[in-house]
Amino acid sequence: MKPSSPSFKISWPLAAVSLILILTYFYIFYIILNYDLSWMVYEKIKTHIWILENGKEWHWSDFAKGLNTKVIEIDPNRLSRPLSNMLEVIDAKFRANLWDYIPPHPCLSLQWPILFIALPIFLYRFFKNINCDTVVAVAGTALYMTSSGFLSPLVMLSHPAKSMVNFFSILSLATITQLYRSVKTSNVSIKTVPHFWLILTSSLTCTLIAFFFDETGVFLFIILAFVGYPLFLRFKEKAILLCCFFTLPVLYLIIIRFLLPWLHLIINHEVIDLNHYRDYPHLSSLLLPNWHDLLTNTYLLFAVHPGLKWDFSHFAGRPFLTALQCVYTLAFFLLSGLFIFAVYKKSGLSIRTKQILAGMALLVLFILFHNFQLSHNVHVWTIFWYGCLFSLIYYTILTLVLQFVWEEYKGGLVRSVLPLIVLIFAVHGLVTSTFLIRTFHNQGDDPGKYYYPSIFNGKLNTYDFFDLSKSLQISRCRYVYTFMYWTHVKHKKTPPRSLYNEFQSCTSVIDNDPFFHGDALYFIVESAFEFPPGRSFLNDPAYVAAWIRQAGEPP
């Protein structure tokens, strides 16, 4: 009799949350990254002209461009994110070369494989390292990918700063928490832990890299302290670990105060001083914050996550949004009730409960840091761009809550309900992020009309600016326009008659789209379109559309 071969069985909760993750990817690429919602930030258009002035080929002089903060940053004294600036130069060259092979997309970049493949894998690994069940780890990964903190920096082509901070924060946490699996008892020597120095050095290096992608990355130092503290208590060599950990701020200060100014002086012959950066926050703003700004920032961050804000007047005439908010609120309080009841049943605080409380403390500290960081800049902001790390902390807490409920309720009913709760949270997250992206896209295109304080204080109904069917129609027309340009202008080929006919039918949509001409500039810049004398894409982008309509007609 042959021994039976082991069979792989997948539970339906795992299948359900895996499907939610797949559908999240589909929604992101089909809706959020369509040609209507994604865009290039206008300040980057002139930057990309400057980057590509020597052509799309890479030259040694391009390394110096990554340090030229007079052009690539709004303020020349902002030398604190050189890695973001260098990646932006590389990305501009990459995009300009890519258009030889595929039609351009508003925000396609080198970051996409990192953000859509590597980041979810490492986030899943992080959840598994802190002993989350596979179902919960997949659910937590899917939920984070629905968040505005993950989506907002990548849906617009701008500085890669915030997206790369998200990635290196997750990579650092996934790396350091590998020690959770091998160090389970106290009084352990680092000499007995396999690959200890490799793991620690890798995590600290990722953290230092995050520092120099964006100032927001500095908060990873605090996150790493919270995550690493339980490990720190288990080792004998505490003094060595403290020295290694506090090497990070020392290195950061040395590089930012001495090395980077010296490089700017040697390469660009410019005296750069971060103290002269106009938005540089003062330490007094951290110790004595503006309480109005602090309360406003707290409200704005929590208005998106957990998103319990009810806008009945804004929901008027929108039954889907009203129903979704009702179902989401019920799901939120159901999960909260299951969690509180499970905590009440246990005697004392479990490790999982302590992790959740630590995460909540991190949220409070991040709000203080967020308020401090913006104290000499925009003062108040939401999760979009500046507050993106809030999403990572919030969804880590939410994943820990899901894991706690999964552990405490071993019966089939509660575990069967959890995938449904995850689905509701995912749909709510994607819908919320979609409307937020649409609003800030409009704000970036027309800041006079869509003034951000009006967005924040609720005077502007953000639900008025997105209609799914209209967005898909505009996206298709913009894509057809782009493909026509790419085919005829870039490659000197005659477009198919069917495509040209579709393009003709899109003319009225394009002409009535107030943001189209501005958003279309990105591929004009990167494909080196040659204008006749006296015309410029900066003041006459409509010329390109008219030229394609006339010269692009098939014989």
Short mmCIF file of N, CA and C in Angstrom, two decimals, residues 171-259:
data_model
loop_
_atom_site.label_atom_id
_atom_site.label_comp_id
_atom_site.label_asym_id
_atom_site.label_seq_id
_atom_site.Cartn_x
_atom_site.Cartn_y
_atom_site.Cartn_z
N LEU A 171 10.59 47.30 5.70
CA LEU A 171 11.74 46.41 5.54
C LEU A 171 12.56 46.34 6.82
N SER A 172 12.76 47.47 7.47
CA SER A 172 13.50 47.49 8.74
C SER A 172 12.79 46.68 9.81
N LEU A 173 11.47 46.85 9.91
CA LEU A 173 10.70 46.11 10.92
C LEU A 173 10.66 44.61 10.61
N ALA A 174 10.51 44.27 9.33
CA ALA A 174 10.51 42.85 8.96
C ALA A 174 11.85 42.20 9.25
N THR A 175 12.91 42.98 9.14
CA THR A 175 14.26 42.44 9.39
C THR A 175 14.51 42.24 10.88
N ILE A 176 14.27 43.27 11.68
CA ILE A 176 14.59 43.17 13.11
C ILE A 176 13.70 42.15 13.82
N THR A 177 12.46 41.99 13.36
CA THR A 177 11.55 41.05 14.03
C THR A 177 11.85 39.59 13.69
N GLN A 178 12.81 39.35 12.79
CA GLN A 178 13.26 37.97 12.60
C GLN A 178 13.84 37.40 13.89
N LEU A 179 14.37 38.30 14.74
CA LEU A 179 14.94 37.86 16.02
C LEU A 179 13.86 37.37 16.97
N TYR A 180 12.59 37.76 16.75
CA TYR A 180 11.51 37.28 17.61
C TYR A 180 11.40 35.75 17.55
N ARG A 181 11.76 35.19 16.39
CA ARG A 181 11.62 33.76 16.22
C ARG A 181 12.75 32.98 16.89
N SER A 182 13.94 33.57 16.95
CA SER A 182 15.10 32.84 17.49
C SER A 182 15.42 33.21 18.93
N VAL A 183 14.90 34.32 19.41
CA VAL A 183 15.18 34.75 20.79
C VAL A 183 13.88 34.75 21.57
N LYS A 184 13.62 33.67 22.28
CA LYS A 184 12.34 33.52 22.97
C LYS A 184 12.47 33.51 24.49
N THR A 185 13.71 33.43 24.99
CA THR A 185 13.93 33.40 26.43
C THR A 185 14.77 34.61 26.83
N SER A 186 14.88 34.83 28.13
CA SER A 186 15.67 35.95 28.63
C SER A 186 17.12 35.55 28.86
N ASN A 187 17.97 36.55 29.08
CA ASN A 187 19.39 36.34 29.39
C ASN A 187 20.12 35.59 28.27
N VAL A 188 19.82 35.98 27.03
CA VAL A 188 20.43 35.35 25.86
C VAL A 188 21.64 36.17 25.43
N SER A 189 22.70 35.50 25.00
CA SER A 189 23.88 36.19 24.49
C SER A 189 23.74 36.35 22.98
N ILE A 190 24.16 37.50 22.49
CA ILE A 190 24.09 37.73 21.05
C ILE A 190 24.99 36.76 20.28
N LYS A 191 25.99 36.19 20.98
CA LYS A 191 26.89 35.24 20.32
C LYS A 191 26.19 33.95 19.93
N THR A 192 25.11 33.63 20.61
CA THR A 192 24.42 32.36 20.36
C THR A 192 23.30 32.48 19.32
N VAL A 193 23.03 33.70 18.87
CA VAL A 193 21.94 33.92 17.92
C VAL A 193 22.48 33.89 16.50
N PRO A 194 22.00 32.98 15.65
CA PRO A 194 22.49 32.90 14.27
C PRO A 194 22.25 34.20 13.50
N HIS A 195 23.28 34.67 12.82
CA HIS A 195 23.20 35.85 11.93
C HIS A 195 22.75 37.11 12.67
N PHE A 196 23.06 37.20 13.96
CA PHE A 196 22.58 38.34 14.74
C PHE A 196 23.07 39.66 14.16
N TRP A 197 24.37 39.76 13.92
CA TRP A 197 24.92 41.04 13.46
C TRP A 197 24.44 41.40 12.06
N LEU A 198 24.23 40.41 11.22
CA LEU A 198 23.69 40.67 9.89
C LEU A 198 22.28 41.23 9.98
N ILE A 199 21.45 40.63 10.85
CA ILE A 199 20.07 41.09 11.01
C ILE A 199 20.03 42.49 11.60
N LEU A 200 20.80 42.73 12.67
CA LEU A 200 20.79 44.04 13.33
C LEU A 200 21.32 45.13 12.40
N THR A 201 22.45 44.84 11.73
CA THR A 201 23.04 45.83 10.83
C THR A 201 22.11 46.15 9.66
N SER A 202 21.45 45.13 9.14
CA SER A 202 20.52 45.35 8.02
C SER A 202 19.36 46.23 8.44
N SER A 203 18.80 45.96 9.61
CA SER A 203 17.67 46.76 10.10
C SER A 203 18.07 48.21 10.35
N LEU A 204 19.22 48.41 10.99
CA LEU A 204 19.68 49.77 11.26
C LEU A 204 20.03 50.52 9.97
N THR A 205 20.57 49.79 9.00
CA THR A 205 20.90 50.42 7.71
C THR A 205 19.63 50.87 7.00
N CYS A 206 18.61 50.01 7.00
CA CYS A 206 17.32 50.39 6.39
C CYS A 206 16.73 51.62 7.08
N THR A 207 16.89 51.69 8.38
CA THR A 207 16.38 52.84 9.13
C THR A 207 17.12 54.11 8.74
N LEU A 208 18.45 54.02 8.63
CA LEU A 208 19.24 55.18 8.25
C LEU A 208 18.91 55.63 6.82
N ILE A 209 18.67 54.67 5.94
CA ILE A 209 18.27 55.01 4.57
C ILE A 209 16.94 55.77 4.58
N ALA A 210 15.99 55.32 5.40
CA ALA A 210 14.70 56.01 5.50
C ALA A 210 14.88 57.45 5.96
N PHE A 211 15.86 57.69 6.86
CA PHE A 211 16.13 59.06 7.33
C PHE A 211 16.41 60.00 6.15
N PHE A 212 17.17 59.50 5.16
CA PHE A 212 17.64 60.36 4.08
C PHE A 212 16.75 60.31 2.85
N PHE A 213 15.63 59.60 2.93
CA PHE A 213 14.62 59.71 1.88
C PHE A 213 13.64 60.83 2.20
N ASP A 214 13.34 61.01 3.48
CA ASP A 214 12.44 62.09 3.87
C ASP A 214 12.55 62.30 5.37
N GLU A 215 12.29 63.53 5.81
CA GLU A 215 12.36 63.82 7.25
C GLU A 215 11.36 63.00 8.04
N THR A 216 10.25 62.60 7.40
CA THR A 216 9.27 61.75 8.08
C THR A 216 9.89 60.45 8.54
N GLY A 217 10.92 59.98 7.80
CA GLY A 217 11.58 58.72 8.15
C GLY A 217 12.26 58.74 9.50
N VAL A 218 12.53 59.94 10.03
CA VAL A 218 13.18 60.02 11.35
C VAL A 218 12.33 59.35 12.41
N PHE A 219 11.01 59.36 12.22
CA PHE A 219 10.13 58.74 13.22
C PHE A 219 10.31 57.22 13.28
N LEU A 220 10.90 56.63 12.25
CA LEU A 220 11.17 55.19 12.29
C LEU A 220 12.09 54.84 13.45
N PHE A 221 12.92 55.78 13.87
CA PHE A 221 13.79 55.56 15.03
C PHE A 221 12.94 55.24 16.26
N ILE A 222 11.83 55.95 16.43
CA ILE A 222 10.93 55.71 17.57
C ILE A 222 10.19 54.38 17.40
N ILE A 223 9.72 54.11 16.19
CA ILE A 223 9.02 52.84 15.93
C ILE A 223 9.93 51.66 16.22
N LEU A 224 11.19 51.77 15.75
CA LEU A 224 12.15 50.68 15.96
C LEU A 224 12.42 50.47 17.45
N ALA A 225 12.44 51.56 18.21
CA ALA A 225 12.65 51.44 19.66
C ALA A 225 11.51 50.66 20.31
N PHE A 226 10.27 50.94 19.91
CA PHE A 226 9.12 50.23 20.46
C PHE A 226 9.14 48.75 20.08
N VAL A 227 9.43 48.48 18.80
CA VAL A 227 9.41 47.09 18.33
C VAL A 227 10.59 46.30 18.90
N GLY A 228 11.74 46.95 19.05
CA GLY A 228 12.93 46.25 19.51
C GLY A 228 13.06 46.14 21.02
N TYR A 229 12.27 46.89 21.78
CA TYR A 229 12.41 46.89 23.24
C TYR A 229 12.23 45.50 23.86
N PRO A 230 11.20 44.72 23.49
CA PRO A 230 11.09 43.37 24.07
C PRO A 230 12.31 42.50 23.77
N LEU A 231 12.92 42.67 22.60
CA LEU A 231 14.14 41.92 22.29
C LEU A 231 15.30 42.41 23.14
N PHE A 232 15.39 43.71 23.31
CA PHE A 232 16.46 44.31 24.09
C PHE A 232 16.49 43.73 25.51
N LEU A 233 15.34 43.52 26.11
CA LEU A 233 15.27 42.99 27.47
C LEU A 233 15.78 41.55 27.58
N ARG A 234 15.78 40.81 26.46
CA ARG A 234 16.15 39.40 26.50
C ARG A 234 17.65 39.16 26.36
N PHE A 235 18.41 40.21 25.97
CA PHE A 235 19.83 40.02 25.71
C PHE A 235 20.68 40.41 26.92
N LYS A 236 21.83 39.76 27.05
CA LYS A 236 22.78 40.10 28.10
C LYS A 236 23.50 41.41 27.80
N GLU A 237 23.91 41.56 26.54
CA GLU A 237 24.80 42.66 26.16
C GLU A 237 23.99 43.93 25.85
N LYS A 238 23.33 44.45 26.88
CA LYS A 238 22.45 45.61 26.68
C LYS A 238 23.23 46.87 26.32
N ALA A 239 24.41 47.05 26.88
CA ALA A 239 25.21 48.25 26.60
C ALA A 239 25.62 48.28 25.13
N ILE A 240 26.00 47.13 24.59
CA ILE A 240 26.40 47.07 23.17
C ILE A 240 25.22 47.42 22.27
N LEU A 241 24.06 46.89 22.61
CA LEU A 241 22.87 47.16 21.80
C LEU A 241 22.48 48.63 21.84
N LEU A 242 22.58 49.24 23.01
CA LEU A 242 22.27 50.67 23.13
C LEU A 242 23.22 51.51 22.29
N CYS A 243 24.50 51.15 22.32
CA CYS A 243 25.49 51.88 21.52
C CYS A 243 25.17 51.76 20.02
N CYS A 244 24.82 50.56 19.59
CA CYS A 244 24.48 50.36 18.18
C CYS A 244 23.25 51.17 17.79
N PHE A 245 22.24 51.17 18.67
CA PHE A 245 20.99 51.84 18.36
C PHE A 245 21.17 53.35 18.29
N PHE A 246 21.91 53.91 19.26
CA PHE A 246 22.07 55.36 19.29
C PHE A 246 23.17 55.85 18.35
N THR A 247 23.79 54.92 17.64
CA THR A 247 24.69 55.32 16.55
C THR A 247 23.90 55.99 15.43
N LEU A 248 22.63 55.58 15.26
CA LEU A 248 21.80 56.12 14.17
C LEU A 248 21.65 57.64 14.24
N PRO A 249 21.17 58.22 15.35
CA PRO A 249 21.04 59.69 15.36
C PRO A 249 22.37 60.40 15.26
N VAL A 250 23.44 59.80 15.81
CA VAL A 250 24.77 60.42 15.72
C VAL A 250 25.22 60.48 14.25
N LEU A 251 25.09 59.35 13.54
CA LEU A 251 25.45 59.32 12.12
C LEU A 251 24.60 60.29 11.32
N TYR A 252 23.32 60.33 11.64
CA TYR A 252 22.41 61.24 10.92
C TYR A 252 22.85 62.68 11.07
N LEU A 253 23.18 63.09 12.28
CA LEU A 253 23.59 64.46 12.53
C LEU A 253 24.92 64.77 11.85
N ILE A 254 25.87 63.83 11.89
CA ILE A 254 27.17 64.05 11.25
C ILE A 254 27.00 64.22 9.74
N ILE A 255 26.18 63.35 9.14
CA ILE A 255 25.99 63.41 7.69
C ILE A 255 25.26 64.68 7.27
N ILE A 256 24.21 65.02 8.02
CA ILE A 256 23.37 66.14 7.60
C ILE A 256 24.00 67.50 7.94
N ARG A 257 24.85 67.53 8.96
CA ARG A 257 25.46 68.79 9.37
C ARG A 257 26.81 69.04 8.71
N PHE A 258 27.54 67.96 8.37
CA PHE A 258 28.90 68.14 7.87
C PHE A 258 29.12 67.52 6.48
N LEU A 259 28.77 66.24 6.31
CA LEU A 259 29.09 65.56 5.05
C LEU A 259 28.30 66.12 3.88
#
